[in-house]
Amino acid sequence: MAHVKVGYSLFSKPWVQAPSSTKRRDGLGPHFNAVSCMSCHRGMGRGAPPGILHPNDPSLVLKSNSPRLKELFGDQITPKALPGIQPEFDYLNDFVHVSARIAPHLAGLGSLEKIPSSEIIRNAENGGTISFIKGEIARFGWKATQIDLTHQVAAAFSNDMGITSAQFPHENCEGSVGEKACENYLDGADEEGVEIRSDHLQMVVTLMKSIVPPVPVQNNPAGFEVFKKINCSSCHRVQYQVEGEVIRPYTDLLLHDMGDRLADSSPEGSRKQDRMWRTPPLWGLGSQALVNGHTRLLHDGRAKNVKEAILWHGGEATPSLNAFKKLSKIDEKNLLSFLKGL
Amino acid sequence: MNLRSLITISFFATQGVIAHPVPFKRDMALEEAIVKNYADLAYANYTDSLIGAKELNNMIKAFTVSAEKGQDEASVKLLMGMTKETWKNFARLPYGQSEIFRFYNGPVDFEPVNDGVTTYLESINFEGVEGLMNAWPLDEAYIDYVAGDANAGIINDRSIPITREQIELMNERDGEKNISAGYHAIEFLLWGQDFNSNGPGERPVTDYTTAKNADRRRLYLQTLGSTLVSHLEKVTEQWKPGVENYRREFLAKDTHTVLGYLFTSMISMAGDELKSERIENALLLEDQEEEHSCFSDTTVNDIYTNYLGVKNIYFGTYAHYSTREVVKGASVSDLVASIDPAQDKRLREAFTKVEEAIAPFYGVSAQDLSLSQNQIALSFDVAIVNNQDQVQAIVDTLDILDGELQAAAQTLGLNL
């Protein structure tokens, strides 16, 4: 429990510019989106695009989606920088091929990590693509690019706050724009030569694992029947046995081609990788409005509510989408009420 | 309920207390007297803090003006020392006790809640100022030079105007926190970074006389002093008797709701905040400067005064630091004792145990602990390295206090 609380402190308190007296908490930037994890994951919940809750909400990040952008900025284009460094957003006007990502909610991640790989492989028999990173199955992130929570948390520290770790030991200075000034900036490296020590990073991971899966807020058995009937459950797999316990995350943790409308924009039009998204878990839909004060959904927060999110489905989900559109009023009402209760 | 407390509560829900019917007749007159006395304590504590902040502001003016006018260095240094003493005693000792008035969306940490009900503070667009007064960790390099970067900070960037508006704006730039105002910013500007393993920071007096950007450093410190006064005035005003303010609405609330606030704040302070966030984390993160008043090495005072805040509420008393005047009235202790004397006794013992654990840091026995008399004998940053058992003893006794407070809340049938 004490480790969880340290993890919470590192998660919620702002990181500061180095060098600082509080050396466990320095090393922010030089480029960053936010100064703390909490800035985007408010209430451990889902972020919203700017303007929904706060005019400058940092919880939407922009990823480079063309070779030229990557060359200029690296993987992520950040809005903020320490004094003396030009924020990358200042250069953005002429470029368009970016991909927006909203901060996902964090509840239940520990349970998702425990799902055996064999289950994910079995899921792929019904369709969908397993994401392999360096030969290992990756199950976390909007594009299933992170293998485990340690990797996911370290990536977020690096990409979003400019905090180096054993997993990501270099400051986010890649990209030719402002690279020199960025690399010359003082960092907050400690005895391990990185800004967050491995055992401290593990405390944040322990915190993530301690956030219990969301509990449904209401039941709608008729809606659940519709959910299965129109085959939502084929990708949003309902349940797993994990260490003797049943969990109901509603995901197969696989990548699916979701069609052109959901695809990231890239110079070549929509490529397969731009259309591929990992099935997001549906648990937590019921408490989102209470915890986060909004009902925005999908990877960039474009959907105002559950119904809009369904209507954005395409690609492999087209048959289910068509079935949804043909539902009777009462079936639709039950389905939406079921989903809003998860 | 604000978002932060929602998270804390849902998240550390293992500590939740469930409402249940109580097997005794509620003493409404006593409950009302406790609520009224609590409001009096809050007003007394904030008034005392405000007096201290005004003293500090006056000393800052005296010190910086003498530095500006080129008075001899010995005099300026003397005034700088007196300013530090004022910060340590008059300003911080009352304020540390007042931190107990956080945790339930009262004035100091108020955030509007979008729940369809317009409260008094919402109706006047009140904004909580806790983040501007006492946030941590401080973003030092955002304010002034630090070891390794002689040109860092707002002070050394002559293109940024130094005004109250600018500092408030930059403290939470873009809705994000870059802590650059409040007590710890003043502390940083008076003491400087602490590179001594055995003493506080030693900022040279020349920073305010002949050093580069001394004029801007003086102005920054002056602005922080006057800003702190006006923030405390804002909060104190909300607890003042006899006017249209938060206090009036507070006194009209259901007494069980208010008792819930009192226990939520006592439990949050003793447990999550003081025990975990401020002490245990420092042990686990293994860092000397993982302490709230790291520049002046007065974190022991923070711990003691935060603890006193809990004790003040339980026993319904507040002793003014500036005048030594004592406010005393109906207390939570009276209420607990009237229903379950053994529970009250256990709580009294728990308070004593915490004091026994804190006393060695002042080099005295628990009976001789006194805010106005004692000096810190063992600083927190030294203890973190050399006396971990003594630090752990505070953690352990606070844990017991936390548990007993939760048990008492349950005894009273409170829904926290």
Coordinates of C-alpha atoms in Angstrom, one line a residue, chain B:
Chain B
M1 CA -17.0 17.0 -3.7
N2 CA -14.1 18.0 -5.9
L3 CA -12.4 15.7 -8.3
R4 CA -9.3 15.2 -6.3
S5 CA -11.2 14.0 -3.3
L6 CA -13.4 11.8 -5.4
I7 CA -10.3 10.1 -6.7
T8 CA -8.7 9.8 -3.3
I9 CA -11.9 8.4 -1.8
S10 CA -12.8 6.0 -4.6
F11 CA -9.2 5.1 -4.9
F12 CA -8.2 4.5 -1.4
A13 CA -11.7 3.2 -0.7
T14 CA -10.4 0.4 1.5
Q15 CA -10.6 3.1 4.2
G16 CA -14.2 3.9 3.5
V17 CA -16.7 4.1 6.4
I18 CA -20.3 3.0 5.8
A19 CA -23.2 4.8 7.3
H20 CA -25.2 2.8 9.7
P21 CA -28.1 3.6 12.1
V22 CA -26.8 4.7 15.5
P23 CA -28.0 3.1 18.8
F24 CA -28.1 6.4 20.7
K25 CA -30.0 9.6 20.7
R26 CA -28.2 12.4 18.9
D27 CA -27.4 15.4 21.1
M28 CA -28.3 18.1 18.6
A29 CA -27.4 21.0 20.8
L30 CA -23.9 19.6 21.3
E31 CA -23.5 18.9 17.6
E32 CA -24.5 22.5 16.8
A33 CA -22.1 23.9 19.4
I34 CA -19.3 21.8 17.8
V35 CA -20.0 23.1 14.4
K36 CA -20.1 26.7 15.6
N37 CA -16.9 26.3 17.6
Y38 CA -15.2 24.8 14.5
A39 CA -16.1 27.9 12.5
D40 CA -14.7 30.0 15.2
L41 CA -11.5 28.0 15.2
A42 CA -11.2 28.4 11.4
Y43 CA -11.6 32.1 11.7
A44 CA -9.1 32.3 14.6
N45 CA -6.5 30.2 12.8
Y46 CA -6.8 32.2 9.5
T47 CA -6.8 35.5 11.3
D48 CA -3.6 34.4 13.1
S49 CA -2.1 33.2 9.7
L50 CA -3.1 36.6 8.1
I51 CA -1.4 38.5 10.9
G52 CA 1.7 36.4 10.4
A53 CA 1.6 37.0 6.6
K54 CA 1.3 40.7 7.1
E55 CA 4.3 40.7 9.5
L56 CA 6.2 38.8 6.9
N57 CA 5.2 41.2 4.2
N58 CA 6.4 44.1 6.3
M59 CA 9.7 42.5 7.0
I60 CA 10.1 41.7 3.3
K61 CA 9.5 45.4 2.5
A62 CA 12.0 46.5 5.2
F63 CA 14.6 44.1 4.0
T64 CA 14.3 44.7 0.3
V65 CA 14.1 48.5 0.6
S66 CA 17.2 48.6 2.7
A67 CA 18.9 46.3 0.1
E68 CA 17.8 48.7 -2.6
K69 CA 19.0 51.8 -0.8
G70 CA 22.5 50.4 -0.5
Q71 CA 22.5 50.2 3.3
D72 CA 25.6 48.5 4.8
E73 CA 25.7 44.8 4.2
A74 CA 25.6 43.9 7.8
S75 CA 22.3 45.7 8.3
V76 CA 20.8 44.2 5.2
K77 CA 21.9 40.8 6.3
L78 CA 20.4 41.3 9.7
L79 CA 17.1 42.3 8.1
M80 CA 17.2 39.2 5.8
G81 CA 17.7 37.1 8.9
M82 CA 14.7 38.7 10.6
T83 CA 12.6 38.1 7.6
K84 CA 13.5 34.4 7.6
E85 CA 12.6 34.2 11.3
T86 CA 9.2 35.8 10.6
W87 CA 8.6 33.4 7.8
K88 CA 9.5 30.4 10.1
N89 CA 7.4 31.5 13.1
F90 CA 4.7 34.1 12.6
A91 CA 3.9 33.1 9.0
R92 CA 4.3 29.3 8.9
L93 CA 3.3 28.1 12.4
P94 CA -0.3 29.3 12.2
Y95 CA -0.7 28.4 8.5
G96 CA 0.5 24.8 9.1
Q97 CA -2.3 24.3 11.5
S98 CA -4.8 25.8 9.1
E99 CA -4.2 23.2 6.5
I100 CA -6.7 21.0 8.3
F101 CA -9.4 23.2 6.7
R102 CA -8.7 21.6 3.3
F103 CA -10.2 18.3 2.0
Y104 CA -13.9 19.0 1.8
N105 CA -14.1 21.9 -0.7
G106 CA -14.2 24.7 1.9
P107 CA -12.9 28.1 0.9
V108 CA -9.2 27.5 0.9
D109 CA -9.2 24.7 -1.7
F110 CA -12.5 25.5 -3.3
E111 CA -13.3 24.3 -6.8
P112 CA -16.8 24.9 -8.4
V113 CA -18.7 21.6 -8.8
N114 CA -21.1 21.3 -11.8
D115 CA -24.0 19.6 -10.0
G116 CA -26.9 21.9 -10.6
V117 CA -26.7 23.4 -7.1
T118 CA -25.2 26.9 -6.8
T119 CA -23.4 27.3 -3.5
Y120 CA -22.5 30.6 -2.0
L121 CA -18.9 30.4 -3.1
E122 CA -20.0 29.5 -6.6
S123 CA -22.4 32.4 -6.6
I124 CA -19.5 34.9 -6.0
N125 CA -17.2 33.1 -8.4
F126 CA -14.8 32.4 -5.6
E127 CA -11.6 30.7 -6.5
G128 CA -9.6 28.5 -4.0
V129 CA -6.1 29.8 -3.4
E130 CA -4.4 26.8 -1.8
G131 CA -2.5 26.1 -5.0
L132 CA -1.2 29.7 -5.0
M133 CA -0.2 29.7 -1.4
N134 CA 1.2 26.3 -0.5
A135 CA 1.7 24.1 -3.5
W136 CA 4.6 21.7 -3.7
P137 CA 7.1 20.8 -5.2
L138 CA 8.3 24.2 -6.1
D139 CA 9.5 24.8 -9.7
E140 CA 12.8 26.5 -8.6
A141 CA 14.4 26.9 -12.0
Y142 CA 11.2 28.5 -13.2
I143 CA 11.7 31.3 -10.7
D144 CA 15.4 31.9 -10.3
Y145 CA 18.9 30.7 -10.9
V146 CA 19.8 27.2 -9.6
A147 CA 23.0 25.3 -9.3
G148 CA 24.0 24.5 -12.8
D149 CA 22.0 27.2 -14.4
A150 CA 22.9 30.7 -13.6
N151 CA 20.4 32.3 -15.9
A152 CA 17.3 30.2 -15.1
G153 CA 13.9 31.6 -14.2
I154 CA 11.5 34.4 -14.5
I155 CA 13.8 36.7 -12.4
N156 CA 16.6 36.4 -14.9
D157 CA 14.4 36.9 -17.9
R158 CA 14.0 40.6 -18.2
S159 CA 11.3 40.3 -20.9
I160 CA 8.8 39.0 -18.4
P161 CA 7.0 41.7 -16.3
I162 CA 6.9 40.9 -12.5
T163 CA 3.4 41.7 -11.4
R164 CA 0.9 39.8 -9.2
E165 CA -1.2 39.0 -12.3
Q166 CA 1.8 37.6 -14.1
I167 CA 2.9 35.5 -11.2
E168 CA -0.6 34.1 -10.7
L169 CA -0.9 33.4 -14.4
M170 CA 2.4 31.6 -14.5
N171 CA 1.8 29.6 -11.3
E172 CA -0.8 27.6 -13.2
R173 CA 0.0 28.3 -16.8
D174 CA -2.4 26.7 -19.3
G175 CA -4.2 25.0 -16.4
E176 CA -0.9 23.3 -15.6
K177 CA 1.1 23.8 -12.4
N178 CA 4.5 25.4 -12.5
I179 CA 4.6 26.4 -8.8
S180 CA 6.1 29.8 -8.6
A181 CA 4.1 31.5 -5.8
G182 CA 3.3 31.1 -2.2
Y183 CA 5.1 30.2 1.0
H184 CA 7.7 27.9 -0.6
A185 CA 8.5 30.4 -3.3
I186 CA 9.2 33.0 -0.6
E187 CA 11.2 30.4 1.3
F188 CA 13.3 29.7 -1.8
L189 CA 14.0 33.4 -2.4
L190 CA 15.1 33.8 1.3
W191 CA 17.2 30.7 1.8
G192 CA 18.1 29.5 -1.7
Q193 CA 18.8 25.9 -2.6
D194 CA 19.9 23.6 0.3
F195 CA 23.3 22.0 -0.5
N196 CA 24.2 21.4 3.1
S197 CA 23.5 17.9 4.5
N198 CA 23.4 19.5 7.9
G199 CA 21.8 23.0 7.5
P200 CA 19.5 25.0 5.4
G201 CA 20.2 26.9 2.2
E202 CA 22.5 29.8 2.3
R203 CA 21.4 32.4 -0.2
P204 CA 23.9 35.3 -0.2
V205 CA 22.6 38.7 0.7
T206 CA 24.3 40.0 -2.4
D207 CA 21.5 38.4 -4.4
Y208 CA 19.5 41.4 -3.2
T209 CA 22.1 44.0 -3.5
T210 CA 24.8 43.7 -6.1
A211 CA 24.1 40.5 -8.0
K212 CA 22.7 40.3 -11.5
N213 CA 19.0 41.1 -11.6
A214 CA 18.9 41.9 -7.8
D215 CA 16.2 44.5 -8.6
R216 CA 14.0 41.9 -10.1
R217 CA 14.6 39.5 -7.3
R218 CA 13.6 42.2 -4.8
L219 CA 10.5 43.0 -6.8
Y220 CA 9.6 39.3 -7.1
L221 CA 9.9 38.7 -3.4
Q222 CA 7.8 41.9 -2.6
T223 CA 5.1 40.8 -5.0
L224 CA 5.0 37.3 -3.4
G225 CA 4.6 38.9 0.0
S226 CA 1.7 41.1 -0.9
T227 CA 0.0 38.4 -2.9
L228 CA 0.1 36.0 0.0
V229 CA -1.5 38.6 2.2
S230 CA -4.3 39.2 -0.2
H231 CA -4.9 35.4 -0.7
L232 CA -5.2 34.9 3.0
E233 CA -7.5 37.9 3.4
K234 CA -9.8 36.3 0.8
V235 CA -10.0 33.0 2.8
T236 CA -10.2 34.7 6.2
E237 CA -13.1 36.8 5.0
Q238 CA -15.1 33.6 4.3
W239 CA -15.0 32.5 7.9
K240 CA -15.7 35.9 9.5
P241 CA -18.8 36.0 11.8
G242 CA -21.8 38.1 11.1
V243 CA -21.5 38.8 7.4
E244 CA -22.9 37.2 4.2
N245 CA -20.2 34.6 3.4
Y246 CA -19.3 30.9 3.4
R247 CA -19.5 30.6 7.2
R248 CA -23.2 31.5 7.2
E249 CA -24.0 28.7 4.7
F250 CA -21.7 26.4 6.6
L251 CA -23.5 26.9 9.9
A252 CA -26.8 26.2 8.3
K253 CA -25.8 22.8 7.0
D254 CA -27.0 19.6 8.5
T255 CA -24.7 18.9 11.5
H256 CA -24.0 15.3 10.4
T257 CA -22.7 16.6 7.1
V258 CA -20.4 19.0 8.8
L259 CA -19.2 16.3 11.3
G260 CA -18.5 14.3 8.1
Y261 CA -16.3 17.2 6.8
L262 CA -14.4 17.3 10.2
F263 CA -13.6 13.6 10.2
T264 CA -12.8 13.6 6.5
S265 CA -10.3 16.3 7.0
M266 CA -8.8 14.9 10.2
I267 CA -8.5 11.4 8.6
S268 CA -7.1 12.8 5.3
M269 CA -4.5 14.9 7.1
A270 CA -3.4 12.3 9.6
G271 CA -3.4 9.5 7.0
D272 CA -3.0 10.2 3.3
E273 CA -1.4 13.6 3.6
L274 CA 0.9 13.7 6.6
K275 CA 1.6 10.1 7.1
S276 CA 1.9 8.9 3.5
E277 CA 2.4 11.9 1.1
R278 CA 4.7 13.9 3.3
I279 CA 6.6 11.4 5.5
E280 CA 6.5 7.8 4.3
N281 CA 7.0 8.8 0.6
A282 CA 10.2 10.6 1.6
L283 CA 11.5 7.5 3.2
L284 CA 10.6 5.3 0.3
L285 CA 11.9 7.7 -2.4
E286 CA 15.2 8.0 -0.5
D287 CA 15.8 11.7 -1.0
Q288 CA 16.9 14.2 1.5
E289 CA 15.1 17.1 -0.1
E290 CA 11.8 15.2 -0.5
E291 CA 10.4 17.5 2.2
H292 CA 8.1 20.3 2.1
S293 CA 10.2 23.1 3.5
C294 CA 13.5 21.9 2.0
F295 CA 15.2 25.3 1.7
S296 CA 14.8 26.4 5.3
D297 CA 15.0 22.9 6.8
T298 CA 11.8 23.5 8.8
T299 CA 9.8 20.5 7.6
V300 CA 9.6 19.3 11.3
N301 CA 7.5 22.4 12.0
D302 CA 5.2 21.5 9.0
I303 CA 4.7 18.0 10.4
Y304 CA 4.1 19.2 13.9
T305 CA 1.7 22.0 12.9
N306 CA -0.2 19.8 10.4
Y307 CA -0.6 17.3 13.3
L308 CA -1.7 20.1 15.6
G309 CA -4.4 21.0 13.1
V310 CA -5.9 17.6 13.6
K311 CA -5.6 17.9 17.4
N312 CA -7.1 21.3 17.4
I313 CA -10.2 20.1 15.6
Y314 CA -10.6 17.0 17.8
F315 CA -10.3 19.0 21.1
G316 CA -12.0 22.1 19.8
T317 CA -9.2 24.5 20.6
Y318 CA -6.9 27.0 18.9
A319 CA -4.0 28.9 20.5
H320 CA -3.1 32.1 18.6
Y321 CA 0.6 32.2 17.9
S322 CA 0.7 36.0 17.7
T323 CA -1.3 36.8 20.8
R324 CA -1.3 33.5 22.7
E325 CA -5.0 34.0 23.1
V326 CA -6.8 30.6 23.3
V327 CA -10.2 29.8 21.6
K328 CA -12.0 26.8 23.2
G329 CA -15.4 25.4 22.9
A330 CA -17.5 22.3 22.4
S331 CA -15.4 19.6 20.8
V332 CA -15.6 16.3 18.8
S333 CA -13.9 14.8 21.8
D334 CA -16.9 15.8 24.0
L335 CA -19.2 14.1 21.5
V336 CA -17.2 10.9 21.2
A337 CA -16.8 10.7 25.0
S338 CA -20.5 11.1 25.5
I339 CA -21.2 8.0 23.3
D340 CA -18.1 5.8 23.8
P341 CA -15.7 7.0 26.5
A342 CA -13.3 4.2 25.7
Q343 CA -13.0 5.4 22.1
D344 CA -12.3 8.9 23.2
K345 CA -9.6 7.5 25.6
R346 CA -8.0 5.5 22.8
L347 CA -7.9 8.7 20.7
R348 CA -6.3 10.7 23.4
E349 CA -3.7 8.0 23.8
A350 CA -3.1 8.0 20.0
F351 CA -2.6 11.8 20.0
T352 CA -0.1 11.4 22.9
K353 CA 1.8 8.7 21.0
V354 CA 2.2 11.0 18.0
E355 CA 3.6 13.7 20.3
E356 CA 6.0 11.2 21.8
A357 CA 7.3 10.4 18.3
I358 CA 7.6 14.1 17.3
A359 CA 9.2 15.4 20.5
P360 CA 12.7 14.0 19.9
F361 CA 12.9 16.2 16.7
Y362 CA 12.7 19.2 19.1
G363 CA 15.0 17.5 21.6
V364 CA 12.4 17.6 24.3
S365 CA 9.9 15.2 26.0
A366 CA 6.3 15.0 24.8
Q367 CA 5.1 16.9 27.9
D368 CA 7.4 19.8 27.0
L369 CA 6.4 20.1 23.4
S370 CA 5.5 23.8 22.7
L371 CA 5.1 25.5 19.5
S372 CA 6.3 28.9 20.8
Q373 CA 9.2 27.6 22.9
N374 CA 10.9 24.8 21.1
Q375 CA 13.5 24.9 18.3
I376 CA 14.1 22.1 15.9
A377 CA 16.9 19.9 17.1
L378 CA 16.8 17.2 14.4
S379 CA 15.9 18.4 10.9
F380 CA 13.8 16.1 8.7
D381 CA 16.4 15.9 5.9
V382 CA 19.0 14.7 8.3
A383 CA 16.6 12.3 9.9
I384 CA 15.6 10.8 6.5
V385 CA 19.2 9.7 6.1
N386 CA 20.5 9.1 9.7
N387 CA 17.4 8.5 11.9
Q388 CA 15.0 6.6 9.8
D389 CA 13.6 4.7 12.8
Q390 CA 12.5 8.0 14.4
V391 CA 10.9 9.1 11.1
Q392 CA 9.2 5.7 10.9
A393 CA 7.9 6.1 14.5
I394 CA 5.9 9.2 13.4
V395 CA 4.5 7.2 10.5
D396 CA 3.5 4.4 12.7
T397 CA 1.8 6.6 15.3
L398 CA 0.0 8.6 12.7
D399 CA -1.3 5.3 11.3
I400 CA -2.7 4.5 14.7
L401 CA -4.3 7.9 15.0
D402 CA -5.8 7.5 11.5
G403 CA -7.3 4.2 12.5
E404 CA -8.8 5.5 15.7
L405 CA -10.3 8.5 13.9
Q406 CA -11.9 6.1 11.5
A407 CA -13.2 4.0 14.3
A408 CA -14.6 7.1 16.0
A409 CA -16.4 8.2 12.8
Q410 CA -18.0 4.8 12.6
T411 CA -19.1 5.1 16.3
L412 CA -20.8 8.3 15.4
G413 CA -22.5 6.7 12.4
L414 CA -20.9 9.1 10.0
N415 CA -21.0 8.5 6.2
L416 CA -17.6 9.6 5.0

